[in-house]
PDB file of C-alpha atoms and ligand atoms in Angstrom:
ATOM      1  CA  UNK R   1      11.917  -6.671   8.530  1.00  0.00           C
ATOM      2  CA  UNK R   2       9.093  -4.890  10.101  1.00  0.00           C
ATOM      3  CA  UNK R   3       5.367  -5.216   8.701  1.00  0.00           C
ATOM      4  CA  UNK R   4       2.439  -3.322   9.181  1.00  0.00           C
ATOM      5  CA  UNK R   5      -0.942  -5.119   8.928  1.00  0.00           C
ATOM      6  CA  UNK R   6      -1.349  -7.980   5.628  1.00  0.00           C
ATOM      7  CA  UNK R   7       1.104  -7.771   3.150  1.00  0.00           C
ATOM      8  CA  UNK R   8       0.429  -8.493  -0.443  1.00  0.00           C
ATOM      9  CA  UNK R   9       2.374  -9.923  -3.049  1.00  0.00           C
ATOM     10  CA  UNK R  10       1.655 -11.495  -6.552  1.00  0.00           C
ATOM     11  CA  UNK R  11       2.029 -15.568  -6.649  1.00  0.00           C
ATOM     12  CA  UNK R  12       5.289 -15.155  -8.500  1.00  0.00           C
ATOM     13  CA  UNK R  13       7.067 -13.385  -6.086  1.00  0.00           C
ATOM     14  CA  UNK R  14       6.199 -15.907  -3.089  1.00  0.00           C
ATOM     15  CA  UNK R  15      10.251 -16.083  -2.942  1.00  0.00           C
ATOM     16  CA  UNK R  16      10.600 -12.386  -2.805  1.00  0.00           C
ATOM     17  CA  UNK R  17      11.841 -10.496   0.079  1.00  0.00           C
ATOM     18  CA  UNK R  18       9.288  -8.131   0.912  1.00  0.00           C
ATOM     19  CA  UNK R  19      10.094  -4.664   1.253  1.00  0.00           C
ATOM     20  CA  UNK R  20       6.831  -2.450   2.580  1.00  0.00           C
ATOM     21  CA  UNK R  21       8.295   0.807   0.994  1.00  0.00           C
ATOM     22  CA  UNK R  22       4.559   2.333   1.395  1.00  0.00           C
ATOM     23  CA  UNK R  23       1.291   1.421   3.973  1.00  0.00           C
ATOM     24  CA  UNK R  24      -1.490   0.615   2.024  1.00  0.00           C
ATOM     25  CA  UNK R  25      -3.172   1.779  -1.405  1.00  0.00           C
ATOM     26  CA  UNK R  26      -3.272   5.584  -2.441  1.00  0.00           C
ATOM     27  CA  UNK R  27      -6.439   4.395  -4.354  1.00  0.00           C
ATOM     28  CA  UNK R  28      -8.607   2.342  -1.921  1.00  0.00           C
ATOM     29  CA  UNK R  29     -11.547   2.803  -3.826  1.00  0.00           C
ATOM     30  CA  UNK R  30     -12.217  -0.629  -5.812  1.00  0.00           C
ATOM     31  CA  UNK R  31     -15.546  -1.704  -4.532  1.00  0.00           C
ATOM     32  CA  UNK R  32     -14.274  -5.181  -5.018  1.00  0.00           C
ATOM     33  CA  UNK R  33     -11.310  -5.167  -2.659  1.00  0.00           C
ATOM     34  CA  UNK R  34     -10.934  -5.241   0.707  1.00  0.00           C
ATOM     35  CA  UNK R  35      -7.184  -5.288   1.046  1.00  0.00           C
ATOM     36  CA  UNK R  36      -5.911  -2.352   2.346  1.00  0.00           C
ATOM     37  CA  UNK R  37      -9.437  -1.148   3.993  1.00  0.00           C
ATOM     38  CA  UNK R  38      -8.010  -1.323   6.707  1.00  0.00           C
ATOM     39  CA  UNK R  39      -4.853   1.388   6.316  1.00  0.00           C
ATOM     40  CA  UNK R  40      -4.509   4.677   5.991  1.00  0.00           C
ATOM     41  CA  UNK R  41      -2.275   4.931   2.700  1.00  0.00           C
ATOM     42  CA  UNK R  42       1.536   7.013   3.598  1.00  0.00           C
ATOM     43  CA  UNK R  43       4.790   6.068   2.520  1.00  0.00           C
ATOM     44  CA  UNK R  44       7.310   4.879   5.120  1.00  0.00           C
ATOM     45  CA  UNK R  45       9.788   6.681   6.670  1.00  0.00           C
ATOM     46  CA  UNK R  46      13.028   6.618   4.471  1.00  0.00           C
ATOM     47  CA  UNK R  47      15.450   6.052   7.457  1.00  0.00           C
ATOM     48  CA  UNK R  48      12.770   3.229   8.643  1.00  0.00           C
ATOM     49  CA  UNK R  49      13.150   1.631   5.134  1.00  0.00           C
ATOM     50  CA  UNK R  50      16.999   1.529   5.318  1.00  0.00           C
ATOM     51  CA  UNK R  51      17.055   0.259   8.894  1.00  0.00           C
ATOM     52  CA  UNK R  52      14.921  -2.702   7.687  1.00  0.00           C
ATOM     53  CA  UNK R  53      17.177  -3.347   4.848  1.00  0.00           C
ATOM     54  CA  UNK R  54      20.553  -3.077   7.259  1.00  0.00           C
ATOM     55  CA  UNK R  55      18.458  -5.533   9.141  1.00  0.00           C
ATOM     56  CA  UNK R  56      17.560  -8.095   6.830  1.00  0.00           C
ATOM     57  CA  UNK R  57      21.294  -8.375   5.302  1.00  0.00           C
ATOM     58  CA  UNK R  58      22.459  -9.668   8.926  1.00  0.00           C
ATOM     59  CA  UNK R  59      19.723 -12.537   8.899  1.00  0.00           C
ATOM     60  CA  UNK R  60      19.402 -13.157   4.896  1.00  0.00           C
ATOM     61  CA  UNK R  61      22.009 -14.723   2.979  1.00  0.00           C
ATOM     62  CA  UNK R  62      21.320 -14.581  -0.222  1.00  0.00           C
ATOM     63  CA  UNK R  63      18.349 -12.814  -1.662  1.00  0.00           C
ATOM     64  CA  UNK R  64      17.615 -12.409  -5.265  1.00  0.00           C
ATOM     65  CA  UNK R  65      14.438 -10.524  -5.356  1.00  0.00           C
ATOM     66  CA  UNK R  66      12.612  -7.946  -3.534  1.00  0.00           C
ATOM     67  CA  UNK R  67       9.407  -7.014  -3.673  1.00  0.00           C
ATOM     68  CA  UNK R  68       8.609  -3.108  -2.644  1.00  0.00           C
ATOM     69  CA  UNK R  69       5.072  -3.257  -1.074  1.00  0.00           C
ATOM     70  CA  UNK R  70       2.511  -2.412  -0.263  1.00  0.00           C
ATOM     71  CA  UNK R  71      -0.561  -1.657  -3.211  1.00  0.00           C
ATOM     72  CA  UNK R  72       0.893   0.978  -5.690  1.00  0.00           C
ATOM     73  CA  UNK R  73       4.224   1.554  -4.586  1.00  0.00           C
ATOM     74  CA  UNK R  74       5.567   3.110  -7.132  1.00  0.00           C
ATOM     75  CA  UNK R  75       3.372   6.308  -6.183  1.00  0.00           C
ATOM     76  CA  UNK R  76       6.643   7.187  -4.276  1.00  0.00           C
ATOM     77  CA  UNK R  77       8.926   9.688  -6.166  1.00  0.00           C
ATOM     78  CA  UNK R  78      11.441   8.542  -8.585  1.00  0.00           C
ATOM     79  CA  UNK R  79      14.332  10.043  -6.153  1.00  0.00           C
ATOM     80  CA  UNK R  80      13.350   8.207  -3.503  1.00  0.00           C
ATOM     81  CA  UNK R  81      12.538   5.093  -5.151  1.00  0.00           C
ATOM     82  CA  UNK R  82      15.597   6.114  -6.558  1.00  0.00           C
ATOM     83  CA  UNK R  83      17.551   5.728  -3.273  1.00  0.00           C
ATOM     84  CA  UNK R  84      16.210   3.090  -1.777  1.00  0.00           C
ATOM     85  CA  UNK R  85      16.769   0.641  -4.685  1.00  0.00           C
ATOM     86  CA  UNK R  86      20.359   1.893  -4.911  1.00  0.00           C
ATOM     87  CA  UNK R  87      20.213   0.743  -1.514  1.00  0.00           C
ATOM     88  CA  UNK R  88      19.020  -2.349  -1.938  1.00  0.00           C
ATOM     89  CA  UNK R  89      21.839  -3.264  -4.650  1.00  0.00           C
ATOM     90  CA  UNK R  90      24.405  -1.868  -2.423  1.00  0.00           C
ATOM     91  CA  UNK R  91      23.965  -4.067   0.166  1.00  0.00           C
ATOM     92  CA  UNK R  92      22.259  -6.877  -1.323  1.00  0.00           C
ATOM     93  CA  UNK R  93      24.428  -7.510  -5.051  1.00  0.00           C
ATOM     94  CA  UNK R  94      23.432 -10.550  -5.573  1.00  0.00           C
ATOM     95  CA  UNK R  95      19.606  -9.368  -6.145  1.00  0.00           C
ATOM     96  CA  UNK R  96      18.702  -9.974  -9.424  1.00  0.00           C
ATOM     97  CA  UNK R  97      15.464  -8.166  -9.411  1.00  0.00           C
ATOM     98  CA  UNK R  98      13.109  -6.196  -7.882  1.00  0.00           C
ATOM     99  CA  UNK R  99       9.613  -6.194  -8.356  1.00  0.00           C
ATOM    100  CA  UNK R 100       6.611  -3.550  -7.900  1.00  0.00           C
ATOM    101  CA  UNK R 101       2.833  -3.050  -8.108  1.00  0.00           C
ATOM    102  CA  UNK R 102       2.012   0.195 -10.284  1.00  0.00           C
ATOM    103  CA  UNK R 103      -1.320   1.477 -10.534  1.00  0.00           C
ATOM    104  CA  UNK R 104      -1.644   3.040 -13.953  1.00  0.00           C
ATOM    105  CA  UNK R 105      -1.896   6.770 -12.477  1.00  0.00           C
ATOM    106  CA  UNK R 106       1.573   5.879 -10.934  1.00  0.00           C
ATOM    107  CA  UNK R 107       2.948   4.635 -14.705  1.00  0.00           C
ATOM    108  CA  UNK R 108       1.209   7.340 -16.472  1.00  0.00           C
ATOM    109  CA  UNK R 109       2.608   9.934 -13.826  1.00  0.00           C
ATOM    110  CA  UNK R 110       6.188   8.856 -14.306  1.00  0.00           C
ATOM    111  CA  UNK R 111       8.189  10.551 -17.415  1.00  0.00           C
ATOM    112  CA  UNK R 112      10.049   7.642 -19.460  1.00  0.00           C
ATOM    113  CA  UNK R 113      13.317   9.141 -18.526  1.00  0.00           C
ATOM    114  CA  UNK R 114      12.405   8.148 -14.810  1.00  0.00           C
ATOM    115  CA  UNK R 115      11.004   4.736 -15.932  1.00  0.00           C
ATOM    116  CA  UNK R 116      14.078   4.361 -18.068  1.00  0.00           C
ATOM    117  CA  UNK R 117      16.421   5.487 -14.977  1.00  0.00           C
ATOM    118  CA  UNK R 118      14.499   2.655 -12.114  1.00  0.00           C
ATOM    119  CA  UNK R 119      15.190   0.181 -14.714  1.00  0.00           C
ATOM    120  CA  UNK R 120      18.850   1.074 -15.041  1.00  0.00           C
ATOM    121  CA  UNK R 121      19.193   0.829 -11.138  1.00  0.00           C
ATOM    122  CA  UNK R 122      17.325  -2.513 -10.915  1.00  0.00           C
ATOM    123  CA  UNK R 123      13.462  -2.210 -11.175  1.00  0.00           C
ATOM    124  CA  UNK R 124      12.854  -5.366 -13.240  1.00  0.00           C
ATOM    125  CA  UNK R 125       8.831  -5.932 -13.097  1.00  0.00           C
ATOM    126  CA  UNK R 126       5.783  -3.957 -12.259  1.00  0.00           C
ATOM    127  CA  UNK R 127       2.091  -5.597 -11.869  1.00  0.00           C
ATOM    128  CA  UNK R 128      -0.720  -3.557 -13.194  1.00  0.00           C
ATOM    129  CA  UNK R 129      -4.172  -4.089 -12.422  1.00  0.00           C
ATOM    130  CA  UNK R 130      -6.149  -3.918 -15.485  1.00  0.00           C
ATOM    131  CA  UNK R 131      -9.189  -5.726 -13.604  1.00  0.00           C
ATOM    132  CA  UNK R 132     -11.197  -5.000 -17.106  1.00  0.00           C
ATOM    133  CA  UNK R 133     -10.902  -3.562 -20.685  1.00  0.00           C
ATOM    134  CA  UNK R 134     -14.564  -2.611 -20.736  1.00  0.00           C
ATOM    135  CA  UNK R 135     -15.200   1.408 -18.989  1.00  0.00           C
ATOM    136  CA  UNK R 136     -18.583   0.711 -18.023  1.00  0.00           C
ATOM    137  CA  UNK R 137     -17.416  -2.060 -15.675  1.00  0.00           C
ATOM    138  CA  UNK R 138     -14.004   0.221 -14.773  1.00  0.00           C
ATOM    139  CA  UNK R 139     -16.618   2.752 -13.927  1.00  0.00           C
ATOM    140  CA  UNK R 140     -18.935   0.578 -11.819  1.00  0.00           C
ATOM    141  CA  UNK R 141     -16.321  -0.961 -10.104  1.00  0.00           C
ATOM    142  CA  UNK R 142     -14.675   2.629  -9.009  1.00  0.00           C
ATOM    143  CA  UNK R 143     -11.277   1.214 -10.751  1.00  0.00           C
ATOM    144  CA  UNK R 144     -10.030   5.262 -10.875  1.00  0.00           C
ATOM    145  CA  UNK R 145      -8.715   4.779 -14.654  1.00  0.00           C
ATOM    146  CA  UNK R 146     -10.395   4.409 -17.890  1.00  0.00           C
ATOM    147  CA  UNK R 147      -9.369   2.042 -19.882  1.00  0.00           C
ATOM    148  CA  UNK R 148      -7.360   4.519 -22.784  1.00  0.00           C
ATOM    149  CA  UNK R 149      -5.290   5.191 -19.581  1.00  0.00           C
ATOM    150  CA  UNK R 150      -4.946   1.548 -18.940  1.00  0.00           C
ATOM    151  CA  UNK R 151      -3.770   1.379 -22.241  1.00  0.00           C
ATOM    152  CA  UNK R 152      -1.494   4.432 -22.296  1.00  0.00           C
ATOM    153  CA  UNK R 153       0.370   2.911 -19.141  1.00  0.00           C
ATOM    154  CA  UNK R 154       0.718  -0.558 -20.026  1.00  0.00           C
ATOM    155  CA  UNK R 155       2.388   0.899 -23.294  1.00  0.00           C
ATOM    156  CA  UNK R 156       4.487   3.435 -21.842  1.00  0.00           C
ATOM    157  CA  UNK R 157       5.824   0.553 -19.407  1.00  0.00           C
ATOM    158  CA  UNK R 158       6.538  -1.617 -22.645  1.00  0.00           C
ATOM    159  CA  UNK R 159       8.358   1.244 -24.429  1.00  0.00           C
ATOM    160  CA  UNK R 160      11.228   1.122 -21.389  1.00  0.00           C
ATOM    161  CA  UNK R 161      11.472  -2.552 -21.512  1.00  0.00           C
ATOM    162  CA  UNK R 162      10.663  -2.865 -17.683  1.00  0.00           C
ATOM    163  CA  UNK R 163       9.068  -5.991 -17.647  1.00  0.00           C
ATOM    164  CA  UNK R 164       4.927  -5.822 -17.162  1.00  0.00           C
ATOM    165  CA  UNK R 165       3.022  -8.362 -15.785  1.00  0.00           C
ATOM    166  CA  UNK R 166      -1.099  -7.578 -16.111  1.00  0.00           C
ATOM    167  CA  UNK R 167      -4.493  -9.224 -13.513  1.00  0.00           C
ATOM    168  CA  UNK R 168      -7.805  -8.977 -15.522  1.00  0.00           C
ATOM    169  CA  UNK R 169     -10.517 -10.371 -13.481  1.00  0.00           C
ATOM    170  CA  UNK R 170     -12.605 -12.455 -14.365  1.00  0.00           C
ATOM    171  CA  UNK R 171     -16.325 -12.377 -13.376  1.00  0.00           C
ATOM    172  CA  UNK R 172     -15.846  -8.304 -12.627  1.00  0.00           C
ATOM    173  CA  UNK R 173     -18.645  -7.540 -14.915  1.00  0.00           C
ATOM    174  CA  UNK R 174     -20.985  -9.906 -13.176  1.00  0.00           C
ATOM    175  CA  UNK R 175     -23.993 -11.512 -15.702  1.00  0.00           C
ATOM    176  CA  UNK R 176     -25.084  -8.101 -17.014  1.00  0.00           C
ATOM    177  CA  UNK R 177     -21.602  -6.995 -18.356  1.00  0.00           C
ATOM    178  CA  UNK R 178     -19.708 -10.542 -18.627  1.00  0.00           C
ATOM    179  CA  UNK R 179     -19.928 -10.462 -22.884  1.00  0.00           C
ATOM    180  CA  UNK R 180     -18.475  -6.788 -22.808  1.00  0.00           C
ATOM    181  CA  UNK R 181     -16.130  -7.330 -19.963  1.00  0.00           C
ATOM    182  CA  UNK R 182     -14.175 -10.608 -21.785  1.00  0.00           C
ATOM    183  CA  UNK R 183     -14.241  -8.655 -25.279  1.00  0.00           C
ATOM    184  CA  UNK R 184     -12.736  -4.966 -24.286  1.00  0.00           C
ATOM    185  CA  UNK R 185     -10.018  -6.891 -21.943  1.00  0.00           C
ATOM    186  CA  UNK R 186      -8.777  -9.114 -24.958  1.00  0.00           C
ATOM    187  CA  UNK R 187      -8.831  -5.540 -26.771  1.00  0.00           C
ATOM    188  CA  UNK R 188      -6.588  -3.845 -23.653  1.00  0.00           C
ATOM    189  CA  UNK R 189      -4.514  -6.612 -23.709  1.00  0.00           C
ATOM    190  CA  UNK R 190      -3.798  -7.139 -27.601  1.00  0.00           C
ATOM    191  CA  UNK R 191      -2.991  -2.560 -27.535  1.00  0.00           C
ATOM    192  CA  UNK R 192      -0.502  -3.182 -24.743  1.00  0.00           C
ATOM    193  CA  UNK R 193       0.618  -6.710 -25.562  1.00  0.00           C
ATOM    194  CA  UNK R 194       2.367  -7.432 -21.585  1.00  0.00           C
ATOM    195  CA  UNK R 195       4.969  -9.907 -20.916  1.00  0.00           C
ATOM    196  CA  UNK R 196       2.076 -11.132 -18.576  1.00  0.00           C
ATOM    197  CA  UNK R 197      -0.859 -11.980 -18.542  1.00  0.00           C
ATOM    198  CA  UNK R 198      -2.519 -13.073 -14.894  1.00  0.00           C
ATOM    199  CA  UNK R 199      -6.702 -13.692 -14.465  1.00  0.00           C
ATOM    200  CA  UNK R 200      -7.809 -13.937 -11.683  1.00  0.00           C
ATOM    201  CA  UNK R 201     -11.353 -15.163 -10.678  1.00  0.00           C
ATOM    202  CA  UNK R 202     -13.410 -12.504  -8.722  1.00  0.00           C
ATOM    203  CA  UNK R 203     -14.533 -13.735  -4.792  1.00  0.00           C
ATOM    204  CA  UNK R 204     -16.651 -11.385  -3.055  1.00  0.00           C
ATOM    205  CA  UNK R 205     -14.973 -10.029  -0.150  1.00  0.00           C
ATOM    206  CA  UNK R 206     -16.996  -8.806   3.265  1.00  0.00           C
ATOM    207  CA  UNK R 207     -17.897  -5.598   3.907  1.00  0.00           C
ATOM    208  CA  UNK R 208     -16.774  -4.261   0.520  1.00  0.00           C
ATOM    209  CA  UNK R 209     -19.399  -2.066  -1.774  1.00  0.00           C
ATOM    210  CA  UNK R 210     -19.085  -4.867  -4.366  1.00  0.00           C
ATOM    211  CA  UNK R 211     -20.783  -7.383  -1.499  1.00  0.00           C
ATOM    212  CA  UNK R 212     -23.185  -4.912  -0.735  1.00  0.00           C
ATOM    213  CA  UNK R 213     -24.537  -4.476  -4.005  1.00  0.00           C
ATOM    214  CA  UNK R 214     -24.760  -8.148  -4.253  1.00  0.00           C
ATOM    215  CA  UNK R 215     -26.861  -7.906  -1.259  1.00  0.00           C
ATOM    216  CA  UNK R 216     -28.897  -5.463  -2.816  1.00  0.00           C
ATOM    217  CA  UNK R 217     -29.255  -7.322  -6.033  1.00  0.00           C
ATOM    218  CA  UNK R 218     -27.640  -5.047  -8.053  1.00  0.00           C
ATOM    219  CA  UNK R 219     -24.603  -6.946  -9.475  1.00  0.00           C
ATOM    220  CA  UNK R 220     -25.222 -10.747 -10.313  1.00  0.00           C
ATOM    221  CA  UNK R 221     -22.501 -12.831  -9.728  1.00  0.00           C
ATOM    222  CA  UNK R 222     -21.234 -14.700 -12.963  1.00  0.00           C
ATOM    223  CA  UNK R 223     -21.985 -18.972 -12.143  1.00  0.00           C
ATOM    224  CA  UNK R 224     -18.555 -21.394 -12.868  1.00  0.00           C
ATOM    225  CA  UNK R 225     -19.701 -22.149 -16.387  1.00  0.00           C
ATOM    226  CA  UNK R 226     -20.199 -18.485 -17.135  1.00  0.00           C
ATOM    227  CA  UNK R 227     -17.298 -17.635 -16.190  1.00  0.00           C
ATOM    228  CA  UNK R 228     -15.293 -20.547 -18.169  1.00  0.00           C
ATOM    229  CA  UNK R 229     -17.711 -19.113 -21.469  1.00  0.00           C
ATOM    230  CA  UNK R 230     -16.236 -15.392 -20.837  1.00  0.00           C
ATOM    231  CA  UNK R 231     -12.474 -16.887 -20.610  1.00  0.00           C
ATOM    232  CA  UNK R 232     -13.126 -18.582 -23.502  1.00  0.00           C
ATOM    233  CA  UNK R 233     -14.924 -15.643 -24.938  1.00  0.00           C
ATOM    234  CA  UNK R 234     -11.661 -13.627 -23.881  1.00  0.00           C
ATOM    235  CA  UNK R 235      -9.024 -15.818 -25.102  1.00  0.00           C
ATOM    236  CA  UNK R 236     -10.108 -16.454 -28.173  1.00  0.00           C
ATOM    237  CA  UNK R 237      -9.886 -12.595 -28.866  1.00  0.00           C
ATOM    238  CA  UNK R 238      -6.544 -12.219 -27.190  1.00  0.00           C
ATOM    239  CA  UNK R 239      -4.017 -11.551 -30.050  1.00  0.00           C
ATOM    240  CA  UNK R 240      -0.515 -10.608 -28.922  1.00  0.00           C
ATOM    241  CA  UNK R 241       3.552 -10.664 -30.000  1.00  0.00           C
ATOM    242  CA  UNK R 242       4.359 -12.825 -27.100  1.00  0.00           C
ATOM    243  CA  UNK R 243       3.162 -13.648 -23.623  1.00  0.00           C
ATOM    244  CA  UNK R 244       3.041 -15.994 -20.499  1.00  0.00           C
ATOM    245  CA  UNK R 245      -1.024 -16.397 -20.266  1.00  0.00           C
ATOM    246  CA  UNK R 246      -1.653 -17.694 -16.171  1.00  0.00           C
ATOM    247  CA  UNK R 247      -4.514 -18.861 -14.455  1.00  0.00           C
ATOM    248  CA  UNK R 248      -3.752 -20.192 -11.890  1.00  0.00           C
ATOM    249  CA  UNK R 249      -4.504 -18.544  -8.891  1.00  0.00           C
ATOM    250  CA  UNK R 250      -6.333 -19.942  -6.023  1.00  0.00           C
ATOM    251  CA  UNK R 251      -9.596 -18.242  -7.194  1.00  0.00           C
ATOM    252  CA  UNK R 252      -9.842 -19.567 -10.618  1.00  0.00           C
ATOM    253  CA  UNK R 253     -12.090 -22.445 -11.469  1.00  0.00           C
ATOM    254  CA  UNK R 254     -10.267 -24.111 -14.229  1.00  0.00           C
ATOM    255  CA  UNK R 255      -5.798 -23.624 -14.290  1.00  0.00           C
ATOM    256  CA  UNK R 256      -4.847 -22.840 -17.217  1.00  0.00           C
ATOM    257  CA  UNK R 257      -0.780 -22.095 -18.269  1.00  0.00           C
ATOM    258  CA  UNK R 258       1.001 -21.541 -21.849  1.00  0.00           C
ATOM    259  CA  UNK R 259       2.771 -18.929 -23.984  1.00  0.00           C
ATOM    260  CA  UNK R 260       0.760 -17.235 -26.498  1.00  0.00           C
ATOM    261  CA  UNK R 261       0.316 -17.349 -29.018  1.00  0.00           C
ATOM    262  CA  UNK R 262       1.929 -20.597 -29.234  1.00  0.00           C
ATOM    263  CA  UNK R 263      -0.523 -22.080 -26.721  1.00  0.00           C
ATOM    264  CA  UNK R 264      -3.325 -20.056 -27.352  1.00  0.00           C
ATOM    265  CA  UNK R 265      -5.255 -23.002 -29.228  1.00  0.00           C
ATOM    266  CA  UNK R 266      -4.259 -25.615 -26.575  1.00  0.00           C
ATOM    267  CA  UNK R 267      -5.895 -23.336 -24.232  1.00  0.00           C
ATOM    268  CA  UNK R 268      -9.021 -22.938 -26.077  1.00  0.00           C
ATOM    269  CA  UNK R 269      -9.390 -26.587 -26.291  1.00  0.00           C
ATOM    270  CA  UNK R 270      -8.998 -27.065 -22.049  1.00  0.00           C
ATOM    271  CA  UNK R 271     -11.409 -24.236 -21.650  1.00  0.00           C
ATOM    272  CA  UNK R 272     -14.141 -26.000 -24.037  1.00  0.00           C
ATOM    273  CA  UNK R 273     -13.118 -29.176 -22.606  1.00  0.00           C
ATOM    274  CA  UNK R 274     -13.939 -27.675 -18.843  1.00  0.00           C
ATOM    275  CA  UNK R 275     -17.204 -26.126 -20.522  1.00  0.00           C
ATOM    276  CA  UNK R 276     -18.227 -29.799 -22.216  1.00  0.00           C
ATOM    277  CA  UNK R 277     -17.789 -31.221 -18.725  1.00  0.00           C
ATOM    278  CA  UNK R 278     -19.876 -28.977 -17.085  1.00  0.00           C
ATOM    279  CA  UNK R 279     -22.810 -29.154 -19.876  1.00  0.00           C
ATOM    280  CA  UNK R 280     -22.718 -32.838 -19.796  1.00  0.00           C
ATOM    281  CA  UNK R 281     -22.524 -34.623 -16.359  1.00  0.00           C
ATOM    282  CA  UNK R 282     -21.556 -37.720 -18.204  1.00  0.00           C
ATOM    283  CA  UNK R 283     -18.255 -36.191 -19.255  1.00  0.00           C
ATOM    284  CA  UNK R 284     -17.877 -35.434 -15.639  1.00  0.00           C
ATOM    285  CA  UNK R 285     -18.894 -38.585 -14.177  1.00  0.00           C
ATOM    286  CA  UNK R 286     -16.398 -40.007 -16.950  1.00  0.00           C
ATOM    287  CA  UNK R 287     -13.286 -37.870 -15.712  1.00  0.00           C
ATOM    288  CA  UNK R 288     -14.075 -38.423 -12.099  1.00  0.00           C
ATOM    289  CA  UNK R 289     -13.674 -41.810 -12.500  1.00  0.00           C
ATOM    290  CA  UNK R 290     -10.603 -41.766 -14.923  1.00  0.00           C
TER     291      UNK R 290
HETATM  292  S1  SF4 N   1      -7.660  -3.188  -6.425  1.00  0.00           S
HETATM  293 FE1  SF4 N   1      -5.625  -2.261  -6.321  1.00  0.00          FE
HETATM  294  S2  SF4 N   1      -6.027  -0.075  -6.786  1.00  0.00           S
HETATM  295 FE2  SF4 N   1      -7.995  -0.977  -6.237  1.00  0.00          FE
HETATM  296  S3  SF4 N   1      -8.227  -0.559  -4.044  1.00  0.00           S
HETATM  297 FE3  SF4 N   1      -7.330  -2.628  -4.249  1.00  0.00          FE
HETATM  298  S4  SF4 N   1      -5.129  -2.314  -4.137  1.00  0.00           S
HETATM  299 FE4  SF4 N   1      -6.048  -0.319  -4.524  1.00  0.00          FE
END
């Protein structure tokens, strides 16, 4: 396998073979991230793709999953996606799924016979970014979707049964936006209901707009116990049929796991727990030495 520059992948594919289908993001506007800054966004050669592939079946195995990299890979055309996942299954049949980040541009520019179609050849998952519910912060942070189109993808992605697995951020809307920011994400996620639901704590990259506007004092960054009061804030308005609620990225201040809504009230009680703590430095003398 041949890469170009940092990969990415989400946490749960960390035993993924990555495939970079695509160089960098077709967006690469979010003033928060600093990813793919770095690369000029084109899709890979085809025959470079399958040589990789050809490759990778003489050293792997046995590998179940593939991710297709890099940011919004599925901005490549259903044909060729198309092929190159037929490939995949042709030489590697004992992959059981294959995974994809999708911008919601990407979803919404994708007719649900095509969605319906990569799903019959093998595409099992695709990771949206919601980042936020709320427009105003969408706007601020250059996000390139609103979040009706959010919506509108997350659904369409539902209605073909393609697994969907959805990153708010937490923190994105900084002190002035944090109340707005927890309650239109709950309201984004409850109208899509995902399989998955993923926060993620925001850290202020270098040399991204975000940092400079922290330099200029123009976005506040959210303290620890704000941002525990705006999960809280945001899971207490999350309503949906059925999902795997994760925090547990490196980021995040306070892990948090469960199914909702089954968990949804043991999670409450961990975030006001975490808050209590942090309000009272009893508590936390208490728990350190427990
Ligand atoms: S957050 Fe996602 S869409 Fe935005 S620039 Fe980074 S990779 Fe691209």
């Amino acid at each position: 396998m041949r890469y170009e520059g940092t990969v990415y992948r989400p946490p749960s594919e960390a035993n993924s073979l990555i495939l970079q289908v695509t160089i960098g993001c077709a967006h690469n506007k979010c003033t928060f991230c600093s990813m793919y800054k770095d690369k000029q966004f084109r899709m890979r050669p085809e025959s470079a793709i399958i040589e990789d592939l050809e490759d990778a079946r003489q050293v792997y195995a046995f590998v179940d999953k593939f991710f297709l990299a890099d940011g919004n890979a599925l901005v490549m055309s259903t044909d060729k996606l198309a092929r190159i996942i037929k490939k995949i299954r042709t030489l590697f049949p004992e992959c059981k799924r294959i995974g994809i980040y999708g911008s919601p541009s990407d979803i919404l520019s994708k007719s649900i016979e095509d969605l319906k179609y990569l799903k019959s050849l093998g595409l099992g998952i695709i990771y949206m970014g919601i980042e936020s519910g709320s427009d105003q912060v969408l706007s601020r942070v250059k996000k390139g979707a609103t979040s009706d189109q959010i919506v509108a993808a997350g659904q369409k992605i539902m209605s073909v049964d393609i697994l969907l697995s959805t990153m708010v951020i937490s923190g994105l809307g900084g002190e002035h936006l944090w109340e707005t920011h927890a309650l239109e994400s709950a309201k984004v996620i409850n109208a899509i209901s995902p399989d998955y639901i993923g926060l993620l704590t925001l850290l202020i990259e270098p040399h991204t707009p975000l940092a400079e506007e922290i330099k200029q004092g123009t976005f506040k960054i959210l303290k620890p116990l704000d941002t525990l009061k705006e999960t809280l804030l945001m899971v207490k308005h999350i309503d949906v049929r059925h999902a795997i609620f994760r925090s547990n990225h490196a980021s995040n201040y306070l892990t948090l796991r469960g199914t909702f809504p089954e968990d949804q009230k043991k999670v409450l009680g961990q975030i006001e727990y975490a808050i209590e703590c942090y309000e009272d430095e009893s508590l936390l003398d208490q728990n350190r030495s427990l």
